[in-house]
């Protein structure tokens, strides 16, 4: 099952980067990148990996995600700069969708590396303290803290100096509120995946 979790995790990361250019609004409360509705699911997956397979395996998954994001960036850049065929009339649209600014890309990679590794660290510390009890606590505590760090680092690096500090603070607050409640709503998913994987693997090791 670890291979499926790794594949889903990396796939979600790449997909989130692709759709990040789209902005959507929640009434008058917030304007958010479409990537957020995908990226929030990467934290439960990492938490499940720590819970079932341990900290070392989770860190490998985070490293694989970082490597794949860098590779995706390299190959997308190559694709953008390939000479467009005369019949291809959508080069400008292609560049607009896929060619993010260098500053935003750097912000994304740094915030990802820091927050995902923090999530693994905090979750593992709480698991060492509680064993298999209080999964809901370590899932929510690690995710909520990591999402706060992720949001703060990303928005600060990506937009500092381009807008007033008050606006930056507002962006961080509104995005984090969305992620905070998303972490609570994804808790049942963590329980479901942990239960399914443990049951599946216990069946595979039991004698037929």
Short mmCIF file of C-alpha atoms in Angstrom, two decimals:
data_model
loop_
_atom_site.label_atom_id
_atom_site.label_comp_id
_atom_site.label_asym_id
_atom_site.label_seq_id
_atom_site.Cartn_x
_atom_site.Cartn_y
_atom_site.Cartn_z
CA UNK A 1 0.00 0.00 0.00
CA UNK A 2 2.91 2.36 0.56
CA UNK A 3 3.50 2.51 -3.20
CA UNK A 4 -0.08 3.61 -3.81
CA UNK A 5 0.16 6.27 -1.10
CA UNK A 6 3.43 7.56 -2.56
CA UNK A 7 1.94 7.69 -6.04
CA UNK A 8 -1.18 9.53 -4.88
CA UNK A 9 0.89 11.97 -2.79
CA UNK A 10 3.24 12.90 -5.63
CA UNK A 11 0.36 13.05 -8.13
CA UNK A 12 -1.57 15.46 -5.91
CA UNK A 13 1.49 17.70 -5.55
CA UNK A 14 2.01 17.96 -9.31
CA UNK A 15 -1.70 18.49 -9.93
CA UNK A 16 -1.82 21.23 -7.29
CA UNK A 17 1.06 23.05 -8.97
CA UNK A 18 -0.68 22.88 -12.34
CA UNK A 19 -4.03 24.29 -11.17
CA UNK A 20 -2.49 26.87 -8.79
CA UNK A 21 -2.95 29.67 -11.34
CA UNK A 22 -6.76 29.47 -10.96
CA UNK A 23 -8.23 31.63 -8.19
CA UNK A 24 -11.64 31.06 -6.64
CA UNK A 25 -13.62 32.97 -4.05
CA UNK A 26 -15.62 31.93 -1.01
CA UNK A 27 -18.22 34.67 -0.95
CA UNK A 28 -16.59 37.87 0.27
CA UNK A 29 -14.53 35.98 2.84
CA UNK A 30 -11.49 34.88 0.86
CA UNK A 31 -9.86 34.45 -2.52
CA UNK A 32 -7.87 31.23 -2.70
CA UNK A 33 -5.77 29.39 -5.30
CA UNK A 34 -7.43 26.26 -6.65
CA UNK A 35 -4.34 24.35 -5.54
CA UNK A 36 -5.47 24.58 -1.93
CA UNK A 37 -8.35 22.15 -2.41
CA UNK A 38 -5.84 19.55 -3.63
CA UNK A 39 -2.86 20.34 -1.42
CA UNK A 40 -4.82 19.92 1.83
CA UNK A 41 -5.10 16.19 1.09
CA UNK A 42 -1.32 15.70 1.03
CA UNK A 43 -1.10 16.16 4.80
CA UNK A 44 -3.51 13.34 5.69
CA UNK A 45 -1.59 11.03 3.36
CA UNK A 46 1.72 11.86 5.07
CA UNK A 47 0.09 11.38 8.47
CA UNK A 48 -1.18 7.95 7.43
CA UNK A 49 2.30 6.98 6.24
CA UNK A 50 3.86 8.04 9.57
CA UNK A 51 1.14 6.22 11.50
CA UNK A 52 1.43 2.94 9.63
CA UNK A 53 4.96 2.86 8.18
CA UNK A 54 6.96 5.23 10.39
CA UNK A 55 8.86 8.51 10.21
CA UNK A 56 11.63 7.25 7.92
CA UNK A 57 9.19 6.17 5.20
CA UNK A 58 7.27 9.44 5.46
CA UNK A 59 10.44 11.48 5.01
CA UNK A 60 11.26 9.47 1.91
CA UNK A 61 7.83 10.33 0.54
CA UNK A 62 8.35 14.04 1.25
CA UNK A 63 11.76 13.91 -0.46
CA UNK A 64 10.25 12.14 -3.47
CA UNK A 65 7.61 14.85 -3.68
CA UNK A 66 10.25 17.59 -3.64
CA UNK A 67 12.32 15.87 -6.33
CA UNK A 68 9.29 15.36 -8.55
CA UNK A 69 8.23 18.99 -8.19
CA UNK A 70 11.70 20.11 -9.29
CA UNK A 71 11.66 17.67 -12.21
CA UNK A 72 8.18 18.83 -13.21
CA UNK A 73 9.40 22.44 -13.15
CA UNK A 74 12.38 21.55 -15.36
CA UNK A 75 10.32 19.63 -17.93
CA UNK A 76 7.52 22.21 -18.00
CA UNK A 77 10.13 24.92 -18.64
CA UNK A 78 11.58 22.84 -21.49
CA UNK A 79 8.10 22.29 -22.95
CA UNK A 80 7.33 26.01 -22.82
CA UNK A 81 10.52 26.92 -24.66
CA UNK A 82 10.20 24.30 -27.38
CA UNK A 83 9.45 26.04 -30.70
CA UNK A 84 5.70 26.00 -31.28
CA UNK A 85 4.46 24.31 -34.45
CA UNK A 86 2.68 26.62 -36.92
CA UNK A 87 -0.61 24.79 -36.29
CA UNK A 88 -0.36 25.34 -32.52
CA UNK A 89 -2.09 28.66 -31.82
CA UNK A 90 -2.26 28.45 -28.03
CA UNK A 91 1.36 29.12 -27.06
CA UNK A 92 0.53 32.24 -25.03
CA UNK A 93 -2.25 30.43 -23.15
CA UNK A 94 0.06 27.48 -22.56
CA UNK A 95 2.68 29.79 -21.06
CA UNK A 96 0.12 31.65 -18.94
CA UNK A 97 -1.19 28.46 -17.35
CA UNK A 98 2.10 26.66 -16.78
CA UNK A 99 4.77 29.34 -16.48
CA UNK A 100 4.57 30.53 -12.85
CA UNK A 101 6.85 33.30 -11.61
CA UNK A 102 10.25 32.23 -10.25
CA UNK A 103 9.55 33.85 -6.88
CA UNK A 104 6.27 31.99 -6.43
CA UNK A 105 7.90 28.70 -7.42
CA UNK A 106 10.71 29.18 -4.89
CA UNK A 107 8.17 30.10 -2.22
CA UNK A 108 6.20 26.95 -2.99
CA UNK A 109 9.22 24.64 -2.80
CA UNK A 110 10.55 26.13 0.44
CA UNK A 111 7.16 26.15 2.19
CA UNK A 112 6.56 22.57 1.07
CA UNK A 113 9.92 21.27 2.31
CA UNK A 114 9.63 22.98 5.70
CA UNK A 115 5.96 22.29 6.42
CA UNK A 116 5.82 18.66 5.29
CA UNK A 117 8.93 17.72 7.26
CA UNK A 118 7.50 19.56 10.27
CA UNK A 119 4.28 17.58 9.90
CA UNK A 120 6.23 14.32 9.96
CA UNK A 121 8.27 15.43 13.00
CA UNK A 122 5.30 16.60 15.10
CA UNK A 123 3.11 13.62 14.20
CA UNK A 124 5.89 11.17 15.05
CA UNK A 125 6.60 12.89 18.40
CA UNK A 126 2.94 12.66 19.39
CA UNK A 127 2.75 9.05 18.23
CA UNK A 128 5.77 8.20 20.41
CA UNK A 129 3.95 9.75 23.36
CA UNK A 130 0.51 8.19 22.79
CA UNK A 131 1.15 4.97 20.84
CA UNK A 132 -1.84 4.09 18.68
CA UNK A 133 -4.21 6.14 20.85
CA UNK A 134 -5.36 9.70 20.04
CA UNK A 135 -4.82 9.51 16.29
CA UNK A 136 -7.20 12.45 15.93
CA UNK A 137 -4.96 14.59 18.14
CA UNK A 138 -1.68 14.00 16.34
CA UNK A 139 -3.35 14.23 12.93
CA UNK A 140 -4.96 17.60 13.66
CA UNK A 141 -2.14 19.07 15.74
CA UNK A 142 0.59 18.22 13.22
CA UNK A 143 -1.48 19.28 10.21
CA UNK A 144 -2.77 22.53 11.71
CA UNK A 145 0.70 23.64 12.82
CA UNK A 146 2.30 22.61 9.53
CA UNK A 147 -0.38 24.34 7.47
CA UNK A 148 0.15 27.55 9.44
CA UNK A 149 3.89 27.42 8.74
CA UNK A 150 3.28 26.51 5.09
CA UNK A 151 0.86 29.38 4.53
CA UNK A 152 3.03 31.93 6.35
CA UNK A 153 6.25 30.99 4.55
CA UNK A 154 4.65 30.80 1.10
CA UNK A 155 2.76 34.10 1.22
CA UNK A 156 5.67 35.95 2.85
CA UNK A 157 8.26 34.81 0.31
CA UNK A 158 5.93 35.09 -2.69
CA UNK A 159 4.39 38.50 -1.95
CA UNK A 160 6.46 40.40 0.63
CA UNK A 161 7.21 43.88 -0.67
CA UNK A 162 4.48 43.76 -3.31
CA UNK A 163 1.63 44.68 -0.95
CA UNK A 164 1.11 46.21 2.52
CA UNK A 165 1.91 44.08 5.57
CA UNK A 166 -1.74 44.25 6.64
CA UNK A 167 -2.82 42.68 3.34
CA UNK A 168 -0.21 39.94 3.70
CA UNK A 169 -1.53 39.20 7.18
CA UNK A 170 -5.08 39.07 5.87
CA UNK A 171 -4.06 36.61 3.13
CA UNK A 172 -2.32 34.37 5.64
CA UNK A 173 -5.26 34.48 8.04
CA UNK A 174 -8.00 33.73 5.50
CA UNK A 175 -6.07 30.90 3.84
CA UNK A 176 -5.19 29.38 7.19
CA UNK A 177 -8.79 29.48 8.43
CA UNK A 178 -9.79 27.50 5.34
CA UNK A 179 -6.99 24.98 5.90
CA UNK A 180 -7.76 24.76 9.64
CA UNK A 181 -11.31 23.58 9.05
CA UNK A 182 -10.18 21.40 6.14
CA UNK A 183 -7.83 19.57 8.54
CA UNK A 184 -10.76 18.80 10.83
CA UNK A 185 -12.91 17.59 7.95
CA UNK A 186 -10.19 15.26 6.61
CA UNK A 187 -9.68 13.53 10.00
CA UNK A 188 -12.20 10.75 9.18
CA UNK A 189 -10.21 10.10 5.99
CA UNK A 190 -7.08 9.45 8.06
CA UNK A 191 -8.94 6.98 10.30
CA UNK A 192 -10.45 5.25 7.27
CA UNK A 193 -7.12 4.87 5.46
CA UNK A 194 -5.25 3.66 8.56
CA UNK A 195 -7.95 1.09 9.30
CA UNK A 196 -8.08 -0.09 5.69
CA UNK A 197 -4.30 -0.41 5.31
CA UNK A 198 -3.80 -2.25 8.61
CA UNK A 199 -6.63 -4.63 7.81
CA UNK A 200 -5.33 -5.18 4.27
CA UNK A 201 -1.77 -5.85 5.36
CA UNK A 202 -2.81 -8.11 8.23
CA UNK A 203 -4.75 -10.23 5.72
CA UNK A 204 -1.72 -10.41 3.43
CA UNK A 205 0.61 -11.68 6.18
CA UNK A 206 -1.85 -14.10 7.76
CA UNK A 207 -1.59 -17.77 6.65
CA UNK A 208 -4.10 -18.81 3.99
#
